[in-house]
């Protein structure tokens, strides 16, 4: 049985979190002389002289409207990268615990593990880029705290079989993190609706992809109240700055615009796949549920270097296990995709 108390680090269990100036009063006030801010203002048109809301109540309310998840089940991070790091810091004892990764997958899980001195057990995906459930079951030991599943997966683009993720959730006594950074582009349903079913589920999403706000750094984690409380306890007090909170709130009113971009991205993705298939140097294009495609080529380094010279940057993934010969290409605007395809026509 999963119990948060069995996997939480002792020092986090006993942690008294930082109490910010604004945490320490209740009710209405008009004179704030508690936080050593500049009371005169900011040398800008917009005023940022006050610390932001540490728990981002307004932004979370809006996210609740969109996702149907109550604020108490939402954590907001400085990008979902911060949520990833906080999961390590809250649950993994450095030098003792381990996590399971299923490469090829998003690189920050490994980097966060390294930073936190947490061992990684790699159980590679199958040739079809699906989970090796037997391998994962064998790799789990009493110090395994987290399993990261990215679905749709970066860099392969496919969704991971839902029933396999459910098998892990039902049988693993640690936390299963389902990273849905690309879910808005996917035909698959989000795991958010499984939160009531599984106490050990953390779903990550982000405003950096479909929502077009990578520069604001706002990532979301959805989980049980207990897990969210722990994450809030560990995070820096003001982890989402005021400008990001305000701008994200404004952006979240433009759902229609974002939905149009998603439709356009999917149409452009189909077009890229159809056209790229005809090039001699394209060996395979893997099915994608994301806003990028993984393309197996005869000469990834040659094509990559050629494109760089023409001012077009794609991601060379050819050194990644199971991605030999592969380039990861993000779907651009129609004009950008035209430029890419025209430039590739001249590749020899
Ligand atoms: C799978 C995955 N998760 C998380 C992130 C990071 O997102 P954020 O910008 O919210 O930190 C990325 C970014 O590329 C990603 O591909």
Short mmCIF file of C-alpha atoms and ligand atoms in Angstrom, two decimals, residues 77-84 105-109 149-155 179-182 204-209 213-215 217-220 292 315 328, ligand 1:
data_model
loop_
_atom_site.label_atom_id
_atom_site.label_comp_id
_atom_site.label_asym_id
_atom_site.label_seq_id
_atom_site.Cartn_x
_atom_site.Cartn_y
_atom_site.Cartn_z
CA UNK A 77 6.38 25.68 -10.21
CA UNK A 78 8.91 27.86 -11.95
CA UNK A 79 8.43 25.61 -14.98
CA UNK A 80 7.62 21.95 -14.50
CA UNK A 81 11.38 21.53 -14.17
CA UNK A 82 11.03 23.00 -10.69
CA UNK A 83 8.31 20.49 -9.82
CA UNK A 84 10.63 17.67 -10.95
CA UNK A 105 12.99 10.25 -22.31
CA UNK A 106 13.13 13.88 -21.17
CA UNK A 107 16.68 14.69 -20.04
CA UNK A 108 15.92 16.73 -16.92
CA UNK A 109 14.90 13.69 -14.85
CA UNK A 149 6.86 8.33 -17.30
CA UNK A 150 6.66 10.98 -20.00
CA UNK A 151 3.52 10.65 -22.12
CA UNK A 152 3.49 11.79 -24.90
CA UNK A 153 7.18 11.00 -24.61
CA UNK A 154 9.97 13.40 -25.44
CA UNK A 155 11.88 12.74 -27.75
CA UNK A 179 4.73 14.08 -17.34
CA UNK A 180 2.08 15.40 -19.74
CA UNK A 181 3.96 18.43 -21.09
CA UNK A 182 2.62 17.61 -24.59
CA UNK A 204 2.89 17.26 -14.60
CA UNK A 205 1.70 19.77 -17.18
CA UNK A 206 3.12 23.10 -18.31
CA UNK A 207 2.20 26.43 -19.88
CA UNK A 208 5.45 26.23 -21.92
CA UNK A 209 4.19 24.20 -24.88
CA UNK A 213 4.37 30.76 -22.42
CA UNK A 214 7.77 29.06 -22.15
CA UNK A 215 9.36 32.41 -21.24
CA UNK A 217 8.16 29.64 -16.56
CA UNK A 218 4.91 28.26 -15.18
CA UNK A 219 4.57 24.52 -14.68
CA UNK A 220 1.81 22.58 -12.93
CA UNK A 292 7.36 17.51 -32.74
CA UNK A 315 17.50 18.71 -32.26
CA UNK A 328 13.72 15.71 -33.47
C1 LIG B 1 8.56 16.25 -21.19
C2 LIG B 1 8.91 17.59 -20.68
N1 LIG B 1 8.64 17.89 -19.41
C3 LIG B 1 8.94 19.11 -18.91
C4 LIG B 1 9.54 20.07 -19.70
C5 LIG B 1 9.90 21.37 -19.06
O1 LIG B 1 8.84 22.21 -19.07
P1 LIG B 1 8.87 23.62 -18.31
O2 LIG B 1 9.15 24.63 -19.37
O3 LIG B 1 7.50 23.73 -17.73
O4 LIG B 1 9.95 23.57 -17.27
C6 LIG B 1 9.83 19.81 -21.02
C7 LIG B 1 10.48 20.81 -21.86
O5 LIG B 1 10.96 20.59 -22.93
C8 LIG B 1 9.51 18.53 -21.53
O6 LIG B 1 9.79 18.19 -22.79
#
